[in-house]
DNA sequence: CGTAGCATTGATGTGGGTCAACGTATGTGG
DNA sequence: CCACATACGTTGACCCACATCAATGCTACG
């Protein structure tokens, strides 16, 4: 793998405090793989072989039952995913597919568990990462159970704006179908919700959403969704 | 605190491998407190002072917005809760209240973080615990987004039966209002869903549910909900 | 016993899913 | 570079699951 990618991974919270020898151990076992668009990387129910890190591109985590399917998370560089399954060595609960061509760094699960057992700093970082993800899940579940579609969309716009710099311009990084699935609604209803929020502080066209009246938008959102997400 | 309680806590996965000195450090800082029914233990938004462990009684974790409220989890002895907030030293995302009179062991957050930093075994146990909880949250979110009310109830009955020994007799540990809130439906609809499942493999009366035809019930449930929960 | 909260049942309303038709972008090959 | 094709997004009509409201029956606890 390239030096630049290695350095990039080194800066992640998960790895920045790991001892040099242990980091080398991880990186020597790792390999970087390129995937085309719309490729399934992980199938839920299987046992984890690798800890995945998205280095470039976008990955969707989703759950499926017989005929239904829902987006659980959208992963952008540079982020790990399915850490919990690797740590516990238990079956994946989510599936994953690429939304764009992507580069994924794959660390053999055995190496991760081994370094985890021998490097205190890595163990601490893993805990911090897991706790962060756990909290993200709690927020998603509360959002889903306590808010209706319009509120979830308003929450998402405010939160995404915050993540993108808070300048009132939100850019979708993917199609609206995926956003709809992430927000737990159909594409049709996402359209309708966007249209209805147009009277309440936003204007949207294509993949751009502009917040024209943050206060009005906030009144449509869940009053308590001020906490960090992800 | 009593010797018996101390020994009980010692057997938890979270503490069973902790070094003796570190375990003493935790227990010396801890205190056991009795709470009456329907007392709010934790208010979301506040910073965590203590890691809580339910030693006796039942505790409900819930989320609220202005006028809505939903049950996120029900904690029975002997289990910790709000570990993630303590680890990250960030505001609670859930509130907690007693459903019955309860004994709660409270470990000062500072001690937990300190032992966590100095005892590798404790750190590992914390990771395992967090990963387990994380996976529970994923299951809840998938359940909520992919299943309708009847399916969620069927899932819950099958899962709870499994936890209670798998003998086909499920006993509710709390009122149906709480169960309804946990399953993300109104009490009225829980009644209706129970009535409709009566034609599909269960019979219920009061706080007892009997599985009379497990196969029929399974056909009403989500086909993939066979993974462990909590 | 009596009463107050809980569970049930029915009637009705609504958010959001589904189906269908139409418009608009994206990208490919001639 | 345009023409066309295919997928995506939007809009409207309709329907269904579930919430809400209201009335009644239970159960439990003082």
Coordinates of C-alpha atoms (C1' of nucleotides) in Angstrom, one line a residue:
Chain A
X1 CA 0.0 0.0 0.0
X2 CA 1.1 3.5 -0.7
X3 CA 2.9 5.6 1.9
X4 CA 0.2 8.3 1.7
X5 CA -2.6 5.9 2.5
X6 CA -0.6 4.5 5.4
X7 CA -0.1 8.0 6.8
X8 CA -3.7 8.8 6.3
X9 CA -4.7 5.8 8.4
X10 CA -2.2 6.7 11.0
X11 CA -4.0 10.0 11.6
X12 CA -7.3 8.2 12.5
X13 CA -8.3 8.4 16.1
X14 CA -8.4 4.7 16.1
X15 CA -4.7 4.4 15.2
X16 CA -2.9 7.6 16.1
X17 CA -1.8 6.4 19.6
X18 CA -0.9 2.9 18.6
X19 CA 2.7 1.9 19.2
X20 CA 4.9 2.0 16.1
X21 CA 5.6 -1.8 16.2
X22 CA 2.0 -2.6 16.6
X23 CA 1.0 -0.2 13.8
X24 CA 3.5 -1.9 11.6
X25 CA 2.1 -5.3 12.5
X26 CA -1.4 -4.1 11.5
X27 CA -0.2 -2.5 8.3
X28 CA 1.9 -5.4 7.1
X29 CA -1.0 -7.7 7.4
X30 CA -3.3 -5.2 5.7
X31 CA -4.1 -4.8 2.0
X32 CA -5.8 -2.1 0.1
X33 CA -8.4 -3.1 -2.4
X34 CA -10.3 -1.3 -5.1
X35 CA -13.9 -2.0 -5.7
X36 CA -16.2 -0.9 -8.5
X37 CA -19.6 0.7 -7.8
X38 CA -22.5 -1.4 -6.4
X39 CA -20.5 -4.2 -5.1
X40 CA -21.6 -6.0 -2.0
X41 CA -18.6 -6.1 0.4
X42 CA -20.3 -7.7 3.4
X43 CA -23.2 -10.0 3.7
X44 CA -25.0 -10.0 7.1
X45 CA -24.9 -13.3 8.9
X46 CA -21.3 -14.2 7.9
X47 CA -18.4 -14.1 10.3
X48 CA -16.0 -11.1 10.0
X49 CA -12.7 -11.8 8.4
X50 CA -11.5 -8.2 8.1
X51 CA -11.9 -4.8 9.7
X52 CA -12.7 -2.5 6.8
X53 CA -11.6 1.1 6.5
X54 CA -13.0 3.3 3.7
X55 CA -10.0 5.2 2.3
X56 CA -11.8 6.6 -0.8
X57 CA -15.4 6.4 -2.1
X58 CA -18.7 5.8 -0.3
X59 CA -20.0 2.7 1.4
X60 CA -23.6 2.0 2.4
X61 CA -24.4 -0.2 5.4
X62 CA -27.8 -1.7 5.1
X63 CA -30.1 -4.3 6.7
X64 CA -32.4 -6.5 4.7
X65 CA -35.1 -9.0 5.4
X66 CA -36.9 -11.1 2.8
X67 CA -38.1 -8.3 0.5
X68 CA -37.4 -5.2 2.5
X69 CA -34.2 -3.3 2.9
X70 CA -33.1 -0.2 4.8
X71 CA -30.0 2.0 4.9
X72 CA -28.4 2.0 8.4
X73 CA -25.4 4.2 7.7
X74 CA -23.4 5.8 5.0
X75 CA -19.6 5.7 5.4
X76 CA -17.3 8.2 3.9
X77 CA -13.5 8.4 4.1
X78 CA -11.7 7.9 6.3
X79 CA -13.7 5.7 8.6
X80 CA -13.8 2.2 9.9
X81 CA -16.9 0.0 9.9
X82 CA -18.1 -3.2 11.4
X83 CA -15.7 -2.8 14.3
X84 CA -18.1 -4.4 16.8
X85 CA -18.5 -7.7 14.8
X86 CA -14.7 -8.0 14.5
X87 CA -14.2 -7.3 18.2
X88 CA -16.7 -9.9 19.3
X89 CA -16.0 -12.3 16.5
X90 CA -19.7 -12.7 15.9
X91 CA -21.7 -12.6 12.7
X92 CA -22.2 -9.3 10.8
X93 CA -25.6 -7.7 11.6
X94 CA -25.4 -5.3 8.6
X95 CA -24.5 -5.8 5.0
X96 CA -22.3 -3.3 3.1
X97 CA -22.1 -2.3 -0.5
X98 CA -20.2 0.4 -2.4
X99 CA -22.2 3.4 -3.6
X100 CA -19.3 4.6 -5.7
X101 CA -16.0 3.0 -6.8
X102 CA -14.1 2.7 -3.5
X103 CA -10.8 1.9 -2.0
X104 CA -11.0 -0.2 1.1
X105 CA -8.2 -1.0 3.5
X106 CA -8.7 -4.5 4.9
X107 CA -7.1 -5.5 8.2
X108 CA -7.4 -9.2 9.0
X109 CA -9.6 -9.6 12.0
X110 CA -7.1 -11.8 13.8
X111 CA -4.4 -9.1 13.6
X112 CA -6.9 -6.5 14.9
X113 CA -7.8 -8.7 17.9
X114 CA -4.1 -9.5 18.5
X115 CA -3.0 -5.9 18.6
X116 CA -6.0 -5.1 20.6
X117 CA -4.8 -7.6 23.2
X118 CA -1.3 -6.2 23.3
X119 CA -1.6 -2.5 22.8
X120 CA -3.3 -0.5 25.5
X121 CA -3.6 2.6 23.4
X122 CA -5.3 0.7 20.6
X123 CA -7.7 -0.9 23.1
X124 CA -8.6 2.6 24.5
X125 CA -9.1 4.0 21.0
X126 CA -11.3 1.0 20.1
X127 CA -13.5 1.7 23.2
X128 CA -13.8 5.4 22.3
X129 CA -14.7 4.5 18.7
X130 CA -17.3 1.9 19.8
X131 CA -18.8 4.2 22.3
X132 CA -19.1 6.9 19.7
X133 CA -20.8 4.5 17.3
X134 CA -23.1 3.3 20.0
X135 CA -24.2 6.8 20.7
X136 CA -24.9 7.3 17.0
X137 CA -27.1 4.3 17.0
X138 CA -29.0 5.6 20.0
X139 CA -29.6 8.9 18.2
X140 CA -30.8 7.0 15.1
X141 CA -33.2 4.9 17.1
X142 CA -34.6 7.9 19.0
X143 CA -35.0 9.8 15.7
X144 CA -36.8 6.9 14.2
X145 CA -39.2 6.2 17.1
X146 CA -39.9 9.8 18.2
X147 CA -40.0 11.8 14.9
X148 CA -42.2 11.8 11.9
X149 CA -40.8 12.0 8.3
X150 CA -40.7 15.8 8.1
X151 CA -38.9 16.1 11.4
X152 CA -36.4 13.5 10.5
X153 CA -35.6 15.3 7.3
X154 CA -35.3 18.7 9.1
X155 CA -33.0 17.1 11.7
X156 CA -30.9 15.6 9.0
X157 CA -30.5 18.9 7.1
X158 CA -29.5 20.8 10.3
X159 CA -27.1 18.1 11.3
X160 CA -25.6 17.6 7.9
X161 CA -25.2 21.4 7.6
X162 CA -23.3 21.4 10.8
X163 CA -21.0 18.7 9.6
X164 CA -20.4 20.4 6.3
X165 CA -19.3 23.7 7.9
X166 CA -22.6 25.3 9.0
X167 CA -22.7 27.8 6.2
X168 CA -26.3 26.9 5.3
X169 CA -25.5 25.0 2.1
X170 CA -26.0 21.2 2.2
X171 CA -24.8 19.1 -0.6
X172 CA -26.1 15.5 -1.0
X173 CA -23.3 13.1 -1.5
X174 CA -25.5 10.4 -3.1
X175 CA -28.9 10.0 -4.7
X176 CA -32.1 10.8 -3.0
X177 CA -33.2 7.2 -3.0
X178 CA -30.4 6.4 -0.6
X179 CA -31.2 9.4 1.6
X180 CA -34.8 8.4 1.7
X181 CA -33.8 4.9 2.8
X182 CA -31.5 6.3 5.4
X183 CA -34.2 8.5 6.8
X184 CA -36.7 5.6 6.9
X185 CA -39.1 6.8 4.2
X186 CA -39.9 6.2 0.5
X187 CA -38.4 8.3 -2.2
X188 CA -41.9 9.7 -2.9
X189 CA -42.3 10.9 0.6
X190 CA -38.8 12.4 0.7
X191 CA -39.9 14.5 -2.3
X192 CA -43.1 15.5 -0.5
X193 CA -41.2 16.3 2.7
X194 CA -38.7 18.4 0.9
X195 CA -41.5 20.3 -0.8
X196 CA -43.3 20.9 2.4
X197 CA -40.1 22.1 4.1
X198 CA -39.7 24.6 1.3
X199 CA -42.3 26.7 3.2
X200 CA -40.2 26.4 6.3
X201 CA -36.8 27.7 5.8
X202 CA -35.2 25.7 3.0
X203 CA -35.0 25.8 -0.8
X204 CA -33.6 22.9 -2.7
X205 CA -32.8 22.0 -6.3
X206 CA -30.9 19.0 -7.5
X207 CA -28.3 17.9 -5.0
X208 CA -28.2 21.3 -3.2
X209 CA -30.2 22.3 -0.2
X210 CA -30.0 25.9 1.0
X211 CA -31.1 26.8 4.5
X212 CA -32.8 30.2 4.0
X213 CA -34.3 30.5 7.5
X214 CA -32.5 28.4 10.1
X215 CA -35.0 29.3 12.9
X216 CA -38.0 28.3 10.9
X217 CA -36.3 25.0 10.0
X218 CA -35.4 24.4 13.6
X219 CA -39.1 24.8 14.5
X220 CA -39.9 21.9 12.2
X221 CA -37.1 19.7 13.7
X222 CA -37.0 17.7 16.9
X223 CA -36.2 20.3 19.6
X224 CA -33.7 18.0 21.4
X225 CA -31.6 16.8 18.4
X226 CA -28.8 19.1 19.3
X227 CA -26.4 16.5 20.2
X228 CA -23.6 15.2 18.0
X229 CA -24.3 12.3 15.7
X230 CA -22.3 9.4 14.2
Chain B
X1 CA -22.2 -2.4 50.7
X2 CA -22.9 -6.0 51.5
X3 CA -20.4 -8.8 50.8
X4 CA -23.1 -10.6 48.8
X5 CA -23.6 -7.7 46.5
X6 CA -19.9 -7.2 46.0
X7 CA -19.6 -10.9 45.1
X8 CA -22.5 -10.6 42.7
X9 CA -20.9 -7.7 40.9
X10 CA -17.6 -9.5 40.8
X11 CA -19.2 -12.2 38.6
X12 CA -20.3 -9.8 35.9
X13 CA -18.5 -10.2 32.6
X14 CA -17.4 -6.6 33.0
X15 CA -15.6 -7.2 36.3
X16 CA -14.7 -10.8 36.6
X17 CA -11.2 -10.4 35.1
X18 CA -10.3 -7.1 36.8
X19 CA -7.3 -7.3 39.1
X20 CA -8.0 -7.5 42.8
X21 CA -6.5 -4.2 43.7
X22 CA -8.4 -2.4 40.9
X23 CA -11.7 -4.1 41.8
X24 CA -11.2 -2.9 45.4
X25 CA -10.5 0.6 44.1
X26 CA -13.8 0.5 42.3
X27 CA -15.8 -1.0 45.1
X28 CA -14.4 1.3 47.7
X29 CA -15.5 4.3 45.8
X30 CA -18.9 2.8 45.0
X31 CA -22.1 2.9 47.0
X32 CA -25.3 1.1 46.8
X33 CA -28.5 3.1 46.8
X34 CA -32.1 2.2 47.2
X35 CA -34.7 3.9 45.1
X36 CA -38.5 3.8 45.2
X37 CA -40.6 3.1 42.2
X38 CA -41.0 5.7 39.4
X39 CA -38.0 7.7 40.3
X40 CA -35.9 9.4 37.5
X41 CA -32.3 8.3 37.9
X42 CA -30.9 10.0 34.9
X43 CA -31.9 13.0 32.8
X44 CA -30.7 13.0 29.3
X45 CA -28.4 16.0 28.4
X46 CA -26.6 15.9 31.7
X47 CA -23.0 14.8 32.2
X48 CA -22.5 11.3 33.7
X49 CA -21.3 11.2 37.3
X50 CA -21.7 7.5 37.9
X51 CA -21.7 4.2 36.1
X52 CA -24.9 2.5 37.2
X53 CA -25.4 -1.1 37.9
X54 CA -28.9 -2.5 38.5
X55 CA -28.5 -5.0 41.4
X56 CA -32.2 -5.4 42.1
X57 CA -35.4 -4.2 40.5
X58 CA -36.1 -3.0 37.0
X59 CA -35.0 0.2 35.3
X60 CA -36.4 1.7 32.1
X61 CA -34.2 3.7 29.7
X62 CA -36.2 6.1 27.6
X63 CA -35.9 9.0 25.3
X64 CA -38.1 12.0 25.3
X65 CA -38.8 15.0 23.2
X66 CA -41.3 17.8 23.9
X67 CA -44.4 15.7 24.3
X68 CA -43.4 12.3 23.0
X69 CA -41.6 9.6 24.9
X70 CA -40.3 6.1 24.0
X71 CA -38.8 3.2 25.8
X72 CA -35.3 2.3 24.6
X73 CA -34.4 -0.5 26.9
X74 CA -35.4 -2.3 30.0
X75 CA -32.6 -3.2 32.4
X76 CA -32.9 -6.1 34.8
X77 CA -30.3 -7.3 37.4
X78 CA -27.4 -7.6 37.1
X79 CA -26.5 -5.2 34.4
X80 CA -24.7 -1.9 33.9
X81 CA -26.2 0.9 31.9
X82 CA -25.0 4.2 30.3
X83 CA -21.5 2.8 30.0
X84 CA -20.9 4.7 26.7
X85 CA -21.6 8.1 28.2
X86 CA -19.3 7.4 31.1
X87 CA -16.5 6.3 28.8
X88 CA -16.7 9.3 26.6
X89 CA -17.6 11.7 29.4
X90 CA -20.3 13.1 27.2
X91 CA -23.9 13.9 28.0
X92 CA -26.4 11.1 28.5
X93 CA -28.5 10.4 25.4
X94 CA -31.1 8.5 27.4
X95 CA -33.0 9.1 30.5
X96 CA -33.6 6.4 33.1
X97 CA -36.3 5.7 35.7
X98 CA -37.1 2.9 38.1
X99 CA -40.1 0.8 37.1
X100 CA -40.0 -1.0 40.5
X101 CA -38.2 -0.2 43.7
X102 CA -34.6 -0.8 42.9
X103 CA -31.1 -1.1 44.3
X104 CA -28.5 0.6 42.1
X105 CA -24.8 0.3 42.6
X106 CA -23.2 3.6 41.6
X107 CA -19.5 3.8 40.6
X108 CA -18.1 7.3 40.3
X109 CA -17.3 7.9 36.6
X110 CA -13.8 9.1 37.5
X111 CA -12.9 5.8 39.2
X112 CA -14.3 3.9 36.2
X113 CA -12.2 5.9 33.8
X114 CA -9.2 5.6 36.0
X115 CA -9.3 1.8 36.4
X116 CA -10.1 1.6 32.7
X117 CA -6.8 3.4 32.0
X118 CA -4.8 1.1 34.3
X119 CA -6.4 -2.3 34.0
X120 CA -6.1 -4.0 30.7
X121 CA -8.6 -6.7 31.6
X122 CA -11.2 -4.1 32.6
X123 CA -10.6 -2.3 29.3
X124 CA -11.1 -5.5 27.3
X125 CA -14.3 -6.2 29.2
X126 CA -15.6 -2.7 28.6
X127 CA -15.0 -3.2 24.9
X128 CA -16.8 -6.5 24.8
X129 CA -19.7 -5.0 26.7
X130 CA -19.9 -1.9 24.5
X131 CA -19.8 -4.0 21.3
X132 CA -22.6 -6.2 22.7
X133 CA -24.7 -3.2 23.4
X134 CA -23.9 -1.7 20.1
X135 CA -25.2 -4.8 18.4
X136 CA -28.3 -4.7 20.4
X137 CA -29.0 -1.2 19.2
X138 CA -28.4 -2.3 15.6
X139 CA -31.0 -5.0 16.0
X140 CA -33.5 -2.6 17.5
X141 CA -33.0 -0.2 14.7
X142 CA -33.4 -2.8 12.1
X143 CA -36.5 -4.2 13.9
X144 CA -38.0 -0.7 14.0
X145 CA -37.3 0.2 10.3
X146 CA -38.0 -3.2 8.7
X147 CA -40.9 -4.7 10.6
X148 CA -44.5 -3.7 11.2
X149 CA -46.1 -3.9 14.6
X150 CA -47.2 -7.5 14.5
X151 CA -43.8 -8.7 13.3
X152 CA -42.1 -6.7 16.1
X153 CA -44.3 -8.3 18.7
X154 CA -43.8 -11.8 17.2
X155 CA -40.0 -11.2 17.2
X156 CA -40.1 -10.0 20.8
X157 CA -42.1 -13.1 22.0
X158 CA -39.7 -15.5 20.3
X159 CA -36.7 -13.7 21.6
X160 CA -38.0 -13.3 25.1
X161 CA -39.0 -17.0 25.2
X162 CA -35.4 -17.8 24.2
X163 CA -34.1 -15.7 27.0
X164 CA -36.5 -17.1 29.6
X165 CA -35.5 -20.7 28.8
X166 CA -37.3 -21.5 25.6
X167 CA -40.1 -23.5 27.2
X168 CA -42.8 -21.6 25.4
X169 CA -44.0 -19.7 28.4
X170 CA -43.3 -16.0 28.4
X171 CA -43.9 -13.9 31.4
X172 CA -44.1 -10.1 31.2
X173 CA -41.9 -8.4 33.8
X174 CA -43.8 -5.2 33.6
X175 CA -47.1 -3.6 32.4
X176 CA -48.2 -3.8 28.8
X177 CA -47.9 0.0 28.5
X178 CA -44.2 -0.3 28.8
X179 CA -43.9 -3.2 26.5
X180 CA -45.9 -1.3 23.9
X181 CA -43.6 1.7 24.2
X182 CA -40.6 -0.7 23.9
X183 CA -42.0 -2.1 20.7
X184 CA -42.8 1.3 19.3
X185 CA -46.5 1.1 19.3
X186 CA -49.5 2.3 21.4
X187 CA -51.0 0.2 24.1
X188 CA -54.2 -0.1 22.0
X189 CA -52.3 -1.5 19.1
X190 CA -50.3 -3.9 21.4
X191 CA -53.7 -5.3 22.4
X192 CA -54.8 -5.7 18.8
X193 CA -51.6 -7.3 17.8
X194 CA -51.7 -9.7 20.6
X195 CA -55.3 -10.6 19.6
X196 CA -54.3 -11.1 16.0
X197 CA -51.4 -13.3 16.9
X198 CA -53.8 -15.5 18.9
X199 CA -54.7 -17.0 15.5
X200 CA -51.0 -17.6 14.8
X201 CA -49.5 -19.7 17.5
X202 CA -49.9 -17.9 20.8
X203 CA -52.4 -17.6 23.6
X204 CA -52.2 -14.9 26.2
X205 CA -53.9 -13.9 29.4
X206 CA -52.8 -11.3 31.9
X207 CA -49.0 -11.3 32.1
X208 CA -48.5 -14.8 30.6
X209 CA -48.1 -15.6 26.9
X210 CA -48.0 -19.2 25.8
X211 CA -46.5 -20.2 22.5
X212 CA -48.8 -22.9 21.2
X213 CA -47.4 -23.2 17.7
X214 CA -43.9 -22.0 17.4
X215 CA -43.8 -22.5 13.6
X216 CA -46.9 -20.5 13.0
X217 CA -45.5 -17.7 15.2
X218 CA -42.2 -17.8 13.4
X219 CA -44.0 -17.3 10.1
X220 CA -45.4 -14.0 11.5
X221 CA -42.0 -12.9 12.6
X222 CA -39.1 -11.4 10.8
X223 CA -37.3 -14.3 9.1
X224 CA -33.8 -13.0 9.9
X225 CA -34.3 -12.1 13.6
X226 CA -32.5 -15.2 14.8
X227 CA -29.5 -13.4 16.1
X228 CA -28.9 -12.7 19.8
X229 CA -30.2 -9.4 21.1
X230 CA -29.2 -7.1 24.0
Chain C
dC1 C1' -65.6 -3.1 48.8
dG2 C1' -64.6 0.8 46.2
dT3 C1' -61.9 3.4 43.3
dA4 C1' -58.2 4.5 40.2
dG5 C1' -55.4 3.1 36.8
dC6 C1' -54.8 -0.4 33.2
dA7 C1' -56.3 -3.2 29.4
dT8 C1' -59.5 -4.0 25.8
dT9 C1' -62.7 -2.9 21.9
dG10 C1' -64.8 -0.1 18.5
dA11 C1' -65.1 4.2 15.6
dT12 C1' -62.7 7.4 13.1
dG13 C1' -58.7 10.2 11.3
dT14 C1' -54.1 10.7 9.3
dG15 C1' -49.3 9.9 8.0
dG16 C1' -47.1 7.6 4.9
dG17 C1' -46.8 3.6 1.7
dT18 C1' -48.2 2.0 -3.0
dC19 C1' -49.3 2.4 -7.7
dA20 C1' -49.2 4.9 -11.8
dA21 C1' -48.1 8.6 -14.9
dC22 C1' -45.2 12.1 -16.2
dG23 C1' -41.1 15.0 -16.2
dT24 C1' -36.0 15.5 -15.8
dA25 C1' -31.2 14.2 -15.5
dT26 C1' -27.4 11.2 -16.8
dG27 C1' -24.6 8.9 -19.8
dT28 C1' -23.7 6.3 -24.1
dG29 C1' -23.2 5.4 -29.0
dG30 C1' -24.0 6.9 -33.4
Chain D
dC1 C1' -22.5 17.0 -30.4
dC2 C1' -26.9 15.4 -30.5
dA3 C1' -30.4 11.6 -30.0
dC4 C1' -32.0 8.4 -27.5
dA5 C1' -32.4 5.3 -23.6
dT6 C1' -32.6 4.3 -19.0
dA7 C1' -32.9 5.5 -14.5
dC8 C1' -34.1 8.9 -11.2
dG9 C1' -37.2 12.4 -9.3
dT10 C1' -41.8 14.4 -8.9
dT11 C1' -46.7 14.6 -8.5
dG12 C1' -51.3 12.9 -7.9
dA13 C1' -54.8 9.3 -6.6
dC14 C1' -55.6 5.8 -3.6
dC15 C1' -55.2 2.6 0.4
dC16 C1' -53.6 0.7 4.7
dA17 C1' -51.4 0.5 9.1
dC18 C1' -51.4 2.7 13.0
dA19 C1' -52.6 6.7 16.1
dT20 C1' -56.3 9.0 18.3
dC21 C1' -60.5 9.4 20.7
dA22 C1' -64.1 7.4 23.4
dA23 C1' -66.5 4.0 26.0
dT24 C1' -66.5 -0.1 28.7
dG25 C1' -64.6 -3.9 31.3
dC26 C1' -60.6 -5.6 34.5
dT27 C1' -57.6 -6.0 38.1
dA28 C1' -55.2 -4.5 41.9
dC29 C1' -54.4 -2.2 45.9
dG30 C1' -55.9 0.6 49.9

